[in-house]
Tab-separated table of C-alpha atoms in Angstrom:
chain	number	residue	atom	x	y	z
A	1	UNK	CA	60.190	-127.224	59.587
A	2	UNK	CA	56.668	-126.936	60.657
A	3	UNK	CA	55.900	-130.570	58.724
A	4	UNK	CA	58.893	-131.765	60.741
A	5	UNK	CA	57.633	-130.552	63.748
A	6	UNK	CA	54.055	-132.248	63.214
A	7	UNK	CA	55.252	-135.652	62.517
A	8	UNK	CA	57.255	-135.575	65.537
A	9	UNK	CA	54.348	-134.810	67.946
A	10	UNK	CA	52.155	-137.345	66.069
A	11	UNK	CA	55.288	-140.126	66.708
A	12	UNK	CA	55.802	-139.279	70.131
A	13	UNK	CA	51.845	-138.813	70.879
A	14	UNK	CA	51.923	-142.992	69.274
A	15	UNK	CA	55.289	-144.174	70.913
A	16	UNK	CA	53.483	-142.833	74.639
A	17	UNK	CA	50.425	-144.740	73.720
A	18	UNK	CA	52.309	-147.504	72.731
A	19	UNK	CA	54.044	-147.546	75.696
A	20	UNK	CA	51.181	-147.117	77.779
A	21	UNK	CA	49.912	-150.290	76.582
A	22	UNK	CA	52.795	-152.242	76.195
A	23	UNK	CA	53.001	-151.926	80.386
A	24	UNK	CA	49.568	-153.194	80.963
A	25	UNK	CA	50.054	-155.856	78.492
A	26	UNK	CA	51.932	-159.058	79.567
A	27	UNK	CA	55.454	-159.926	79.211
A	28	UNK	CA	56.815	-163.305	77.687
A	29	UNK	CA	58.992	-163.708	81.043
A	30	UNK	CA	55.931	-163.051	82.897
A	31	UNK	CA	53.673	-165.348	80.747
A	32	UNK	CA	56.354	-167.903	81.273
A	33	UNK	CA	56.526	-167.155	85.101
A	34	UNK	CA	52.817	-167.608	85.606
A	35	UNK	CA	52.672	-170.815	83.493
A	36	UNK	CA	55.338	-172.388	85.642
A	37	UNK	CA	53.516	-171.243	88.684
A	38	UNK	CA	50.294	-172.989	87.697
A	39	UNK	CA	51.860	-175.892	85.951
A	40	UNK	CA	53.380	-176.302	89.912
A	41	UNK	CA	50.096	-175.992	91.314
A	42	UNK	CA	48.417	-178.296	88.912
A	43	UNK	CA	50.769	-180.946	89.709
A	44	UNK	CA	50.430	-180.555	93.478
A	45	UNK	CA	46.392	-180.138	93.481
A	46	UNK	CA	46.405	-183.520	91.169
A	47	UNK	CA	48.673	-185.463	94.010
A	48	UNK	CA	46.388	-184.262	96.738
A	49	UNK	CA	43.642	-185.279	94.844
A	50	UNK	CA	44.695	-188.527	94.156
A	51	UNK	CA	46.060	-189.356	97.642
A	52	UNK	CA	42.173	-187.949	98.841
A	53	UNK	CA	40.203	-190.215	96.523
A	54	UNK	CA	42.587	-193.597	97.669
A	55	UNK	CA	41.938	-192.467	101.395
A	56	UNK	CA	38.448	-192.032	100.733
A	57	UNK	CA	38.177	-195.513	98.682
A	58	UNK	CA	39.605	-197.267	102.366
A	59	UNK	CA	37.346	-194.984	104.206
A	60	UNK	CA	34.330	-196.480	102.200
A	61	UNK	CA	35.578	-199.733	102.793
A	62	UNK	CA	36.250	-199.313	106.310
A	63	UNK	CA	32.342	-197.835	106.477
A	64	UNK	CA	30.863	-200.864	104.858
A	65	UNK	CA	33.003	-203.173	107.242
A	66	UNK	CA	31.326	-201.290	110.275
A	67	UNK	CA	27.807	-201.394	109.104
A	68	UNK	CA	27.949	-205.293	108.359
A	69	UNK	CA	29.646	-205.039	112.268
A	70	UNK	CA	27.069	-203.343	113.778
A	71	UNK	CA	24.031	-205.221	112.051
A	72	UNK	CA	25.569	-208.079	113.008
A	73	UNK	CA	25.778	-207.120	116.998
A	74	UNK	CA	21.965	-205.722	117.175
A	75	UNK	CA	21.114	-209.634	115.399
A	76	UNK	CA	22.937	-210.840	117.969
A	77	UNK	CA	21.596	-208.711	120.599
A	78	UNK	CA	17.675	-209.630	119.323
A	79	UNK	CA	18.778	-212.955	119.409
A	80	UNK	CA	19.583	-213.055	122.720
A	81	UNK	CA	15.800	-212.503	124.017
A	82	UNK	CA	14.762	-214.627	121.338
A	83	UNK	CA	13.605	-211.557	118.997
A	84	UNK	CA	14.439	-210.650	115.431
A	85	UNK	CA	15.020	-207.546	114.467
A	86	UNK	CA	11.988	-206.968	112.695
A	87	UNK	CA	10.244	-207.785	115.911
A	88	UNK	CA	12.057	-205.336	117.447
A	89	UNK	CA	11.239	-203.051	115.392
A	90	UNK	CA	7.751	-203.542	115.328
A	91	UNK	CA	8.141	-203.322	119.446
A	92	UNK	CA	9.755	-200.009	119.308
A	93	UNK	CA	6.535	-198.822	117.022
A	94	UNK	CA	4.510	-200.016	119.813
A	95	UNK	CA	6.364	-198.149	122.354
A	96	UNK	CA	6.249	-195.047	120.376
A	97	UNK	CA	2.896	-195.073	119.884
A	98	UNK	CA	2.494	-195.696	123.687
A	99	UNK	CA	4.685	-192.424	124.297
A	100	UNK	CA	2.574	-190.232	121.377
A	101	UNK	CA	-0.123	-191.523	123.464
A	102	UNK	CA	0.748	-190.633	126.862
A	103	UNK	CA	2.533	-187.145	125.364
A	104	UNK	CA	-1.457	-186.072	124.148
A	105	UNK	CA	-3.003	-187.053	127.323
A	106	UNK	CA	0.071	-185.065	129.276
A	107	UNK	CA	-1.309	-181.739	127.079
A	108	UNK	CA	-4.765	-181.656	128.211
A	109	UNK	CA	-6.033	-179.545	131.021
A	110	UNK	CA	-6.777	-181.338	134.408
A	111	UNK	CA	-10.612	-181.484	133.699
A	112	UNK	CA	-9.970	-182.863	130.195
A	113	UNK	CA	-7.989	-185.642	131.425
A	114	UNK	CA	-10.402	-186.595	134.379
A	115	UNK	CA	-12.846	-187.245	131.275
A	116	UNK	CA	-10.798	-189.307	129.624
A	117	UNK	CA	-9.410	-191.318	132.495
A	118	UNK	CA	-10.351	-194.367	131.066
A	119	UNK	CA	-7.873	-193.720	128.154
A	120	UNK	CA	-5.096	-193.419	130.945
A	121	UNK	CA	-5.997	-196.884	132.558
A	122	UNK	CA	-5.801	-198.037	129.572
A	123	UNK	CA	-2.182	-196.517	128.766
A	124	UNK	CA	-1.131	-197.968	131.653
A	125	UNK	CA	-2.224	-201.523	130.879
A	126	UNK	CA	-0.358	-201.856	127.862
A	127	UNK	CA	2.733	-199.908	128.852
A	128	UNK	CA	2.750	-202.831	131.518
A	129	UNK	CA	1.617	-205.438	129.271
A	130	UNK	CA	4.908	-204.426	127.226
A	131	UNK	CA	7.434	-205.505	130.220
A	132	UNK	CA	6.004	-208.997	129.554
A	133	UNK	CA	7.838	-209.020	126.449
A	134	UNK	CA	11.922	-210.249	126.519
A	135	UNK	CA	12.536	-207.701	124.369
A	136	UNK	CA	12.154	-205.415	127.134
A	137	UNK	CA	15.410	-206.275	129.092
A	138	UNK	CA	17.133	-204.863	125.851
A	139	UNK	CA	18.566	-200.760	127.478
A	140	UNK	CA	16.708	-199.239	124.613
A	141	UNK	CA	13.131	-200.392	125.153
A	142	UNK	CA	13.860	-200.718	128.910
A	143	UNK	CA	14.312	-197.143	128.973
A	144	UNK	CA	12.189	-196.234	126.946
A	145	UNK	CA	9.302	-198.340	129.192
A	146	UNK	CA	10.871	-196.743	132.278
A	147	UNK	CA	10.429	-192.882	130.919
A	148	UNK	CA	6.690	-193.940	129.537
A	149	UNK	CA	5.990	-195.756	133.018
A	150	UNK	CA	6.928	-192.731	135.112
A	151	UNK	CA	4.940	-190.292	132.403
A	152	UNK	CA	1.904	-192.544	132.691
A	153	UNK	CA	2.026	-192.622	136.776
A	154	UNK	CA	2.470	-188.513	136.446
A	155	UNK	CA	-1.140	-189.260	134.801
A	156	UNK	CA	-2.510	-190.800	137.337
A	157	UNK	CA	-0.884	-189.020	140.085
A	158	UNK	CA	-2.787	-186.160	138.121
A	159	UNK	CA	-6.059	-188.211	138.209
A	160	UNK	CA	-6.206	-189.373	141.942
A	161	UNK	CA	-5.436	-185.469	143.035
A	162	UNK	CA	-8.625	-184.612	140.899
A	163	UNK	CA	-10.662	-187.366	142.629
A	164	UNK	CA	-12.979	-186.605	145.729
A	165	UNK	CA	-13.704	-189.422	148.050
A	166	UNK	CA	-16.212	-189.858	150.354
A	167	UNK	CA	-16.534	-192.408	153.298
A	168	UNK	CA	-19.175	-193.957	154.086
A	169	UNK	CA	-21.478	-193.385	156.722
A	170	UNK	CA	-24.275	-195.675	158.583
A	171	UNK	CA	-27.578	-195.881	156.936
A	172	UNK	CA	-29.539	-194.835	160.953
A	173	UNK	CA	-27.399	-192.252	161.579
A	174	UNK	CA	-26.503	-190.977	157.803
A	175	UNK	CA	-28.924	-192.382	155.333
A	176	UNK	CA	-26.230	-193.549	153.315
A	177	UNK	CA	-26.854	-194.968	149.817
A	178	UNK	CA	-25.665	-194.122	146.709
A	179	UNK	CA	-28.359	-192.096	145.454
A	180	UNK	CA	-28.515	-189.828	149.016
A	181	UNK	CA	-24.943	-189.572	148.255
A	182	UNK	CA	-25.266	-188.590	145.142
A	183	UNK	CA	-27.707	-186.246	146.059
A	184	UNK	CA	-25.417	-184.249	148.558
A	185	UNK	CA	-24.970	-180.707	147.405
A	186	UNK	CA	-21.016	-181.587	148.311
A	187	UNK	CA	-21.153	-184.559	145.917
A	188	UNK	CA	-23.612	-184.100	143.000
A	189	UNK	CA	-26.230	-182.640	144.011
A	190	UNK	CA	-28.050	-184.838	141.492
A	191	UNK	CA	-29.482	-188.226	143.187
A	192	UNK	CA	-29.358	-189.730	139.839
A	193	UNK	CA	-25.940	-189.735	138.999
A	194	UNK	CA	-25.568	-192.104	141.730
A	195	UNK	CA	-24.554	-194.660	139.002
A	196	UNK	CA	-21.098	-192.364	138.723
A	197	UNK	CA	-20.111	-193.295	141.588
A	198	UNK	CA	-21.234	-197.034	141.673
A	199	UNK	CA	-18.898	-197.168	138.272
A	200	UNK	CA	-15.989	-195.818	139.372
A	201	UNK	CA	-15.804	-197.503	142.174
A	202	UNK	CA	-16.408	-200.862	140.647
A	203	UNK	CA	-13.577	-202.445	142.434
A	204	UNK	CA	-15.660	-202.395	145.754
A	205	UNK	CA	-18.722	-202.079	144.706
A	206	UNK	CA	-20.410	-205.047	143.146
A	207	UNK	CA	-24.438	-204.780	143.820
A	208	UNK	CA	-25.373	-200.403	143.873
A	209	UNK	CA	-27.660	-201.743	146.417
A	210	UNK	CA	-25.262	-202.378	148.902
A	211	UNK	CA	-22.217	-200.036	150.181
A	212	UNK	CA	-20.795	-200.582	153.948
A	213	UNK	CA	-20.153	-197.803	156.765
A	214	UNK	CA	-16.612	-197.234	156.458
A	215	UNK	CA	-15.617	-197.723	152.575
A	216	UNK	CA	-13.910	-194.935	150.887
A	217	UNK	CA	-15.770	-194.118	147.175
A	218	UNK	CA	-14.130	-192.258	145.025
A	219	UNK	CA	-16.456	-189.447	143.770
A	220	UNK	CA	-15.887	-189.277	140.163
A	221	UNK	CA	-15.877	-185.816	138.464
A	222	UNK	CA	-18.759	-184.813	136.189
A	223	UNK	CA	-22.299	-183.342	135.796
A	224	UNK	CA	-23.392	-185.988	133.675
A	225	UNK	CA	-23.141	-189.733	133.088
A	226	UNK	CA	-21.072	-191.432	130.294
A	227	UNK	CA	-22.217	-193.837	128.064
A	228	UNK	CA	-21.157	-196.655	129.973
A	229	UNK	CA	-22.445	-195.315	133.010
A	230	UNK	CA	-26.046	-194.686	131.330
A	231	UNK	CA	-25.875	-198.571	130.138
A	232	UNK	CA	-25.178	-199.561	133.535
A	233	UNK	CA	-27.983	-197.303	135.047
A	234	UNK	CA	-30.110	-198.991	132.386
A	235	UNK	CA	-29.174	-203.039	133.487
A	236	UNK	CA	-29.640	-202.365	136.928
A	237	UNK	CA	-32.855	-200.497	136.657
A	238	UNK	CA	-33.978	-203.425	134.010
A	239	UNK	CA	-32.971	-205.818	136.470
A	240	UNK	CA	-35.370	-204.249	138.852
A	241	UNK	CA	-38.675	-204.596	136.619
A	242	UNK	CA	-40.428	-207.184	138.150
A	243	UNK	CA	-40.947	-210.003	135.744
A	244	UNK	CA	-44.128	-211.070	134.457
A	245	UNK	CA	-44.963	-214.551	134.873
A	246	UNK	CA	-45.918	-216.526	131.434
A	247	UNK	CA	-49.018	-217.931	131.291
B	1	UNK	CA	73.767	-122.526	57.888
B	2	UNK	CA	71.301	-122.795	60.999
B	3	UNK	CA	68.912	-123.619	58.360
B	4	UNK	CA	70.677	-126.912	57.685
B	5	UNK	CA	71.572	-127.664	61.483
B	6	UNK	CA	67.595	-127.461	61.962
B	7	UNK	CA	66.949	-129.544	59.241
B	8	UNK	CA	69.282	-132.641	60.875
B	9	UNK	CA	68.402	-132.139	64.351
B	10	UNK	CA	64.528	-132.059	63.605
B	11	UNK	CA	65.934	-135.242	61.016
B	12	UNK	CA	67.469	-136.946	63.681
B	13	UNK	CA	64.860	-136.444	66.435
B	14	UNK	CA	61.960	-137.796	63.663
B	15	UNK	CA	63.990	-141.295	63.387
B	16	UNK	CA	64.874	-141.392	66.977
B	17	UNK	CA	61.380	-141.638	67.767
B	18	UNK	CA	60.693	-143.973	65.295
B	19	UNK	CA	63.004	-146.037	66.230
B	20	UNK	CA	61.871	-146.150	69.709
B	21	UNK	CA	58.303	-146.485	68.106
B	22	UNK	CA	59.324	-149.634	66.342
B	23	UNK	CA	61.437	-151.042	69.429
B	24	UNK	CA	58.143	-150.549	71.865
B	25	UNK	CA	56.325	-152.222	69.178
B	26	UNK	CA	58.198	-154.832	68.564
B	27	UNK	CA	58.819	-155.811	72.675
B	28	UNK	CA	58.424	-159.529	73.342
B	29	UNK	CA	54.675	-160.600	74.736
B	30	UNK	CA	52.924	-163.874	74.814
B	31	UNK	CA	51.249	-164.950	71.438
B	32	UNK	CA	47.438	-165.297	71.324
B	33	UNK	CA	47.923	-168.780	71.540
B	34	UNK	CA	50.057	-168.528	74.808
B	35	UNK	CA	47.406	-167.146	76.317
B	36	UNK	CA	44.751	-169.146	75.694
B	37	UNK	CA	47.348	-171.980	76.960
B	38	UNK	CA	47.991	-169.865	80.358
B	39	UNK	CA	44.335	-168.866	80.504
B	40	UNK	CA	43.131	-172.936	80.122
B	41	UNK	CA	45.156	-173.975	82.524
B	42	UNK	CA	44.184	-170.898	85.272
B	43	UNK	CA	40.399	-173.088	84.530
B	44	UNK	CA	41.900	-176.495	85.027
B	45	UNK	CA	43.945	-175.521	87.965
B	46	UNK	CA	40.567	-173.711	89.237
B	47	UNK	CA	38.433	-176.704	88.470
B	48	UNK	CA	40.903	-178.934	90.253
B	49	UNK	CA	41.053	-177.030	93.406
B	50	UNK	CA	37.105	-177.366	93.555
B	51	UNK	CA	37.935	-181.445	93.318
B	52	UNK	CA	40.214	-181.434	96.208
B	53	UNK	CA	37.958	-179.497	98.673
B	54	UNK	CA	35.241	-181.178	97.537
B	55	UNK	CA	37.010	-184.442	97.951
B	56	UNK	CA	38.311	-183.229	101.143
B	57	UNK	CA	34.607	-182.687	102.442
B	58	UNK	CA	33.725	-185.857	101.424
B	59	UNK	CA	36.689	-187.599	103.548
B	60	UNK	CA	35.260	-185.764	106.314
B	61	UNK	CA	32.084	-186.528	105.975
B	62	UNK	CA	32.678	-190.365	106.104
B	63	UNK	CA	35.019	-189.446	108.919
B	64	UNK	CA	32.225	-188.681	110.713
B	65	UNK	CA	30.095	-191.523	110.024
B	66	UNK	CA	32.939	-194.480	111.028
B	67	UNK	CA	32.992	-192.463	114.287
B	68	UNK	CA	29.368	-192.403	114.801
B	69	UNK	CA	29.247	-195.866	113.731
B	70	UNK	CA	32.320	-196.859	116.116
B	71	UNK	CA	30.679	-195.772	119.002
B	72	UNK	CA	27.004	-197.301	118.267
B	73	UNK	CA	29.142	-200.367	118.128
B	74	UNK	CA	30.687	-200.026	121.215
B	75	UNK	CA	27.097	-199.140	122.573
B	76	UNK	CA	25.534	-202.082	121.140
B	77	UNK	CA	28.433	-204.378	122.747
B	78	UNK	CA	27.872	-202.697	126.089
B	79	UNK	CA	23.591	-203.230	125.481
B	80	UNK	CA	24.433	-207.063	124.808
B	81	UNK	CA	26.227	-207.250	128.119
B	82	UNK	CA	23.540	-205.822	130.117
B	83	UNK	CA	20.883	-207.898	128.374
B	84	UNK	CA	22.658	-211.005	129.058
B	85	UNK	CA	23.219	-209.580	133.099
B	86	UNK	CA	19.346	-208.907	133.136
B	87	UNK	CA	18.656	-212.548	131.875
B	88	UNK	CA	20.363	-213.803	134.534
B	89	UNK	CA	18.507	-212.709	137.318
């Protein structure tokens, strides 16, 4: 009886295990369940991939088609100002360069830019050198000129509010010259960088020697003189030098 | 008497289990080879869903760039029309 008794305990301890794992495991109608719901889904993922890669195929086309359309329009475009579009390429370098230009002079400080004024005229001699060009009336580069012509007046704007000026008295009553102007503690205080203000006023001022009552000078800023002001110190002090005669 | 009745039920409970034993073991569930089927095509069906967004992805992408390229188009006709206004004057 007792033998009896073990075996059973031993079967039913294996049919409870067996059981155990026969619920985790799968079932043939749920093997077959699951393969007919992928086998569905397989099908249907295939058909949307299919239609995807066709739609994309007349998408590529479509793309293609456009490009050759819009190539074809900025020819045409070029073409009208007589340009091709490597020359307008090339143009819009140019401007760019203008505008990297014009945005390092906008980053210095006030006293900065007064020393490098020159670079500013210069700016704004090519920026209106470039409305010569046809290509100019095209929106792009006329836009472009616009924003760089109103950043390189904001320049100057800068420039003229950093500029003193000075008018001109009479030479009984004043004792007006360059160098006493020069020398005026309000001006330089240093008679002999007189040849400051005879350079940046070249646009009225042809011989140093001679300034009328009444003109406006611009007083440049500055302690000392730049190179081109020292070499035009140096002519007009050479011109002076009385030549010798040759015997 | 009693000794015999034990003997048959303890009998009788012994192949009851067994046969319950042999009925759990023998229950019907997929073959190896069924699942490797099921579990290949869970991959493919994987794999193919990864196409299809990718693909979709791609659709949109070039979506995007006939747009873009529609209106520099339309922006380039409307350019032309200005150039040719300012040559006029």
């Amino acid at each position: 009886m007792r033998t009896v008794l073990t075996v059973i305990v031993i079967l039913a301890a294996l049919l409870a295990g067996q059981v155990a794992v026969a619920q985790e495991e799968m079932t043939k109608d749920q093997w077959q369940q699951e393969m007919n719901k992928l086998t569905e889904t397989q099908k249907s993922l295939k058909e949307q991939l299919k239609a995807l890669q066709d739609e994309i195929t007349a998408r590529e086309g479509e793309l293609s088609k456009l490009t050759g359309d819009y190539d074809k329009a900025m020819t045409d475009m070029y073409a009208l100002v007589g340009a091709t579009p490597e020359q307008a390429a090339a143009y819009r370098s140019e401007i760019e360069a203008l505008k990297s230009k014009a945005d390092e002079l906008s980053r210095l400080s006030d006293a900065d830019l007064v020393a490098r004024s020159g670079e500013v005229e210069e700016l704004a001699a090519k920026t209106n050198a470039m409305w010569d060009n046809k290509l100019s009336l095209v929106p792009e580069f006329w836009d472009g000129l616009t924003a760089l012509n109103e950043q390189v007046k904001s320049l100057q704007n800068v420039l003229a509010s950093q500029v003193k000026t000075y008018t001109v008295g009479t030479w009984s009553k004043d004792r007006d010259c360059l160098w006493n102007i020069a020398k005026k503690p309000t001006i330089y205080d240093n008679a002999w960088l007189w040849p400051k203000i005879w350079q940046g006023n070249r646009d009225q001022i042809k011989d140093p020697d001679i300034i009328e009552p009444g003109q406006k000078l611009k007083i440049p800023q500055g302690n000392v003189l730049t190179d081109e002001e020292k070499s035009a110190a140096r002519k007009y002090y050479s011109s002076k030098v009385p030549k010798t005669p040759v015997e | 008497m009693q000794q015999r009745i034990r003997k048959v039920t303890g009998t009788s409970v012994a192949l009851l289990l067994v046969g319950a034993f042999l009925l759990a073991g023998c229950s019907s569930s997929p073959s190896e080879e069924q699942l490797r089927q099921l579990s290949d095509l869970k991959t493919e069906v994987d794999a193919l869903g990864k196409e299809v967004s990718s693909a979709a992805a791609k659709k949109g992408e070039l979506d995007k760039q006939i747009a873009d390229l529609q209106a520099k188009i339309q922006k380039a006709n409307a350019d032309m029309a200005t150039v040719k206004q300012r040559l006029a004057k």
